[in-house]
Short mmCIF file of C-alpha atoms in Angstrom, two decimals:
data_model
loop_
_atom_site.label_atom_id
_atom_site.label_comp_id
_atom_site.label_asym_id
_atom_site.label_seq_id
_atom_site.Cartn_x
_atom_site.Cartn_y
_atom_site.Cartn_z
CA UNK A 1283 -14.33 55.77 -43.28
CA UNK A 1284 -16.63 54.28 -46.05
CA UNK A 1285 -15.72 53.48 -49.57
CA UNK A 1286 -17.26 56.25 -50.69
CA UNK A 1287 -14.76 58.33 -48.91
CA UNK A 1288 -11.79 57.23 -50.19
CA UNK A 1289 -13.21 57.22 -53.89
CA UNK A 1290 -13.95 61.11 -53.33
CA UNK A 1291 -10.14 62.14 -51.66
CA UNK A 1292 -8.67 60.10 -54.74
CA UNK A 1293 -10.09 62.02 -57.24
CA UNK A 1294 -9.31 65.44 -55.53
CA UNK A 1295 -6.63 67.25 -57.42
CA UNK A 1296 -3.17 65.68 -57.27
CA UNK A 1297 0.19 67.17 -57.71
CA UNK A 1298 1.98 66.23 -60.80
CA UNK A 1299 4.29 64.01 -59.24
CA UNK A 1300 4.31 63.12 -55.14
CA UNK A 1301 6.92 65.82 -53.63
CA UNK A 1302 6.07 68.49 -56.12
CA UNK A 1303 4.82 70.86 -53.45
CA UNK A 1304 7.87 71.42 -51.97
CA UNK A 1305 10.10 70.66 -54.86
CA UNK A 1306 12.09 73.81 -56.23
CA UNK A 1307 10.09 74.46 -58.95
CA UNK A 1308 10.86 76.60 -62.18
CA UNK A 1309 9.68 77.46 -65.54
CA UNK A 1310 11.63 78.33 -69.22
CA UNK A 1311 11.00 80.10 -72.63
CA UNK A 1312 12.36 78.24 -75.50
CA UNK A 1313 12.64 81.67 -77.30
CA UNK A 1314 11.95 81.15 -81.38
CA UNK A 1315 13.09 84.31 -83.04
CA UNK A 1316 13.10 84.72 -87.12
CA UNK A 1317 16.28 85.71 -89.04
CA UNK A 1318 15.72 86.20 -92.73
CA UNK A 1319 12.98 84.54 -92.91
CA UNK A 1320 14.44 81.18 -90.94
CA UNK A 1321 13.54 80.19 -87.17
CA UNK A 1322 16.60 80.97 -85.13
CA UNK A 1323 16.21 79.39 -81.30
CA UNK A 1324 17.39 82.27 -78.89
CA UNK A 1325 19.87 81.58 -75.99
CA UNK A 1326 21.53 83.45 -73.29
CA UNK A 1327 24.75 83.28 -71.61
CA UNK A 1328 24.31 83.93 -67.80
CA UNK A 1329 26.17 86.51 -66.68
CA UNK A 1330 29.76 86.12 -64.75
CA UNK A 1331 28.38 87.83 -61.50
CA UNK A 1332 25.96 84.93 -61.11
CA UNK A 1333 26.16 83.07 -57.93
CA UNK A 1334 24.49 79.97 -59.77
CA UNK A 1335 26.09 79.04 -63.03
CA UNK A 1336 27.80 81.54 -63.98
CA UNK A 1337 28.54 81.96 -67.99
CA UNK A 1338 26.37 78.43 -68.62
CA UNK A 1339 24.25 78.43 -71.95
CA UNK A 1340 20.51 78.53 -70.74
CA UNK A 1341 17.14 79.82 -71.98
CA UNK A 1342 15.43 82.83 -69.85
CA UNK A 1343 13.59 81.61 -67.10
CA UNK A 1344 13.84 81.20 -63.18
CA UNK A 1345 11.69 80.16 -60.16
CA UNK A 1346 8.02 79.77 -59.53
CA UNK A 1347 7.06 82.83 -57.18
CA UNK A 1348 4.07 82.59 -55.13
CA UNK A 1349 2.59 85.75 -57.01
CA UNK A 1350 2.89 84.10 -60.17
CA UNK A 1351 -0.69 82.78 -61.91
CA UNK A 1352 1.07 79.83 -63.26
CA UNK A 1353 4.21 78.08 -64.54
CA UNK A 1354 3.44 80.06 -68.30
CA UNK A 1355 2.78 83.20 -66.40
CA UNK A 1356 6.74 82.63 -64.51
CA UNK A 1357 7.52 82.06 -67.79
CA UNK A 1358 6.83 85.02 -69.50
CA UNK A 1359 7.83 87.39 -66.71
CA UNK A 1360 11.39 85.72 -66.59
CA UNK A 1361 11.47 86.55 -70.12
CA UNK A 1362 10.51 89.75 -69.65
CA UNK A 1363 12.91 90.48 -66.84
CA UNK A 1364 15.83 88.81 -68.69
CA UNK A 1365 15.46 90.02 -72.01
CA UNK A 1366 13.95 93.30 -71.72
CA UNK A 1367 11.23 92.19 -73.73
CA UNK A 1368 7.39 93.43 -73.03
CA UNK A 1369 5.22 90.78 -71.84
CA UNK A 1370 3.00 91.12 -74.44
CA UNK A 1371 5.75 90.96 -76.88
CA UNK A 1372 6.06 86.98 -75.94
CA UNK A 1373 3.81 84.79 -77.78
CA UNK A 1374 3.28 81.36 -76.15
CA UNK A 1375 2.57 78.87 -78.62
CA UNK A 1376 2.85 75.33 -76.56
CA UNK A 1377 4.80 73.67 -73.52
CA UNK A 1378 6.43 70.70 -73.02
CA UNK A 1379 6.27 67.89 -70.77
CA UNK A 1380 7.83 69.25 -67.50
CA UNK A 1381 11.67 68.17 -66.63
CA UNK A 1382 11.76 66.58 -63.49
CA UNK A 1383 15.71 66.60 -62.86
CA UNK A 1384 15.36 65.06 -59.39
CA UNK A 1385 12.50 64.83 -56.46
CA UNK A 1386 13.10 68.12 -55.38
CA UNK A 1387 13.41 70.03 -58.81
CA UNK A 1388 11.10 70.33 -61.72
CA UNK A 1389 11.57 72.62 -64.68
CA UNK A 1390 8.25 73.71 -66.76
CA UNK A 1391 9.52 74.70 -70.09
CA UNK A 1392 6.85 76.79 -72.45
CA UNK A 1393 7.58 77.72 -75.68
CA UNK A 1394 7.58 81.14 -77.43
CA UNK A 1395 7.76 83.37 -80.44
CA UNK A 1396 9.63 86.61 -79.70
CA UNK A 1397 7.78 89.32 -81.86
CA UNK A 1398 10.39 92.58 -81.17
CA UNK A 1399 14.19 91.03 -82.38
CA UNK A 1400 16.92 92.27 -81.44
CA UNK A 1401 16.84 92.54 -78.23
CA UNK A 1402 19.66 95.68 -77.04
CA UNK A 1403 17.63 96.10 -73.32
CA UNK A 1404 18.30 92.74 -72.36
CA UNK A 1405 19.58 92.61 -68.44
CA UNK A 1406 23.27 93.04 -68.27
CA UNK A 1407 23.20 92.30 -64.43
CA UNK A 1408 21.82 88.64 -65.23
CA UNK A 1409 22.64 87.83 -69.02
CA UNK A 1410 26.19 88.06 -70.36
CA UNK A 1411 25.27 87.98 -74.16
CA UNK A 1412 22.55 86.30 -76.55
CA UNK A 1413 23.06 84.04 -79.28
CA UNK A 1414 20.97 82.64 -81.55
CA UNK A 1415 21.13 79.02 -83.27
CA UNK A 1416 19.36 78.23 -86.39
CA UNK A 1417 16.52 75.69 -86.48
CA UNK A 1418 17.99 74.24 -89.31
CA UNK A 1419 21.20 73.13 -87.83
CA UNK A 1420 19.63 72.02 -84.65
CA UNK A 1421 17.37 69.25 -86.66
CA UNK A 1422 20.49 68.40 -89.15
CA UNK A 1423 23.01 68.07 -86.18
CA UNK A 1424 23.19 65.34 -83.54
CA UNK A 1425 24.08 65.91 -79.74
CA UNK A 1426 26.30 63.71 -78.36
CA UNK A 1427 26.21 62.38 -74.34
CA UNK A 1428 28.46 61.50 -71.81
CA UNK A 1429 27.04 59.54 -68.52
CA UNK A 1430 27.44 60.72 -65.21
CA UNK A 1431 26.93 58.56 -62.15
CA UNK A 1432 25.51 59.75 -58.92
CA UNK A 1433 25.33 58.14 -55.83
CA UNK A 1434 23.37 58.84 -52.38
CA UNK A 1435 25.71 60.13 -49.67
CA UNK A 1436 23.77 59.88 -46.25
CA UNK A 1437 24.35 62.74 -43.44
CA UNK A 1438 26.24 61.80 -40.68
CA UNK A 1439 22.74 61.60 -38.64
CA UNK A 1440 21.09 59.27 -41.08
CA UNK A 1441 19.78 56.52 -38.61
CA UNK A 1442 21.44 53.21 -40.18
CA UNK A 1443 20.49 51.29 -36.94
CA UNK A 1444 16.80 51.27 -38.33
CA UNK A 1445 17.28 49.85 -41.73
CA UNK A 1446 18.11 46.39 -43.09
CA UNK A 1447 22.20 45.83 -43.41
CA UNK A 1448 22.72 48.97 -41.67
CA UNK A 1449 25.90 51.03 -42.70
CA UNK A 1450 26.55 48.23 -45.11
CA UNK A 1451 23.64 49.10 -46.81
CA UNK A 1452 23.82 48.98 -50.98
CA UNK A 1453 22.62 52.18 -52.00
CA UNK A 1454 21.77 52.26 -55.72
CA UNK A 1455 23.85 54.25 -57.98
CA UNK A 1456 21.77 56.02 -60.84
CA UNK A 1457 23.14 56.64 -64.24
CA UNK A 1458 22.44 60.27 -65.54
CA UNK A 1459 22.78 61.10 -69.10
CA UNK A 1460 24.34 64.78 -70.39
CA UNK A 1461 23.79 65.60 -73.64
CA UNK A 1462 25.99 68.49 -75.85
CA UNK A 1463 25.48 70.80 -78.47
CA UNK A 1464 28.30 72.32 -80.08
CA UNK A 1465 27.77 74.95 -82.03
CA UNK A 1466 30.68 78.14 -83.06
CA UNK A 1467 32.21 78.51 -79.58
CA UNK A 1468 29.39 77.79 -77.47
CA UNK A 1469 28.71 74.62 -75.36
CA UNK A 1470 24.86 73.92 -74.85
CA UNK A 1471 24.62 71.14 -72.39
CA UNK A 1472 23.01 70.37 -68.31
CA UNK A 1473 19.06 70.97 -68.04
CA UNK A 1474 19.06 73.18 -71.50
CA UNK A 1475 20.68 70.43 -73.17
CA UNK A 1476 17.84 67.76 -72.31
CA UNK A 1477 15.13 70.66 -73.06
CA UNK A 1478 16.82 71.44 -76.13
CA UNK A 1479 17.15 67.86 -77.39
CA UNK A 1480 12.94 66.90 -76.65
CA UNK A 1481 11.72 70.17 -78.39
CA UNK A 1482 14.17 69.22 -81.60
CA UNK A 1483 12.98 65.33 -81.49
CA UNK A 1484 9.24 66.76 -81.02
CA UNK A 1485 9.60 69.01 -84.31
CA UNK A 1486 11.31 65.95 -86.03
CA UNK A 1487 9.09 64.15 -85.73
CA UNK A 1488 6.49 66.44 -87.33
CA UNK A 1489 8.63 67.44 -89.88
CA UNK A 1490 8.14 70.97 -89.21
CA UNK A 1491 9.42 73.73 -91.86
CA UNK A 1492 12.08 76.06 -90.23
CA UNK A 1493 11.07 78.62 -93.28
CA UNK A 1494 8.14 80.19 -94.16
#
């Protein structure tokens, strides 16, 4: 293999991270919705009957499929499928850096104006209410965070015999932050939380008007 070789497979196409093929991967709407004239950021409650997380606080969205064009494109058909909303009804106006919660799981969050508010077709089977917050209070209130630690736990066929220290092995122990929104009765925290909490700092940091 000549130099030349190796120059051309680097600068093939790369996943965005290594592992990312076979990571879990998923994409979310941060829905924007306006109320009298104010940006209001949509949220659902999933549903009860859920298998996975029932009645958390979340924004529409889901898994990749295979059939789907792209992360937006799973975006905007979760969406659709959640909220009863036409696809066409969804507006995409940017995307944020994806959320890589651990090797095998990435979240691609898009954000999107929702043109047709309210929304009484949304999917009872999957969504237990909606909720809006307003803009306003999300850039004039602070989350606050607790940490969680998580450590490795090997299976019982992990093969300590081939690694330095064996079963005495120091496994490091990494510090995960979780950050909460309170707002009326709801609790906004997990993977929406940490979504939630870049989009705000990103519009802070702009100084972008929540009426117009």
């Amino acid at each position: 293999m000549m130099k030349e070789d190796f120059t051309h497979q680097l600068a093939q196409a790369q996943p965005y991270f290594i592992g990312e093929e076979n990571a879990f991967r998923a994409a979310v709407l941060i829905p924007l919705v306006k109320i009298n004239q104010a940006w209001h950021v949509l949220f659902q409650v999933r549903a009860f009957s859920m298998r996975k997380q029932p009645g958390d606080i979340s924004f529409p969205g889901g898994h990749i499929d295979d059939t789907d064009e792209s992360p937006k494109v799973a975006a905007i058909r979760e969406a659709h499928e959640e909220l009863g909303i036409a696809m066409n009804d969804v507006e995409v106006i940017g995307n944020l850096s994806p959320f890589i919660t651990s090797p095998s799981f990435v979240i691609y969050p898009f954000v999107g104006i929702l043109h047709d508010y309210p929304l009484p077709n949304y999917n009872k089977d999957e969504v237990e209410e909606l909720f809006t917050v307003p803009l306003e209070w999300l850039l004039s209130h602070e989350p606050y965070m607790h940490e969680v630690d998580i450590a490795p736990t090997p299976n019982e066929d992990f093969p300590f015999h081939k690694i330095a220290n064996g079963q005495k092995y120091k496994w490091r122990t990494r510090t995960v932050e979780e950050w909460f929104y309170e707002y009326e009765h709801y609790t906004i925290w997990g993977a929406t939380a940490r979504i939630l909490k870049y989009f705000i700092e990103l519009l802070q940091v702009r100084d972008i008007p929540v009426r117009q």
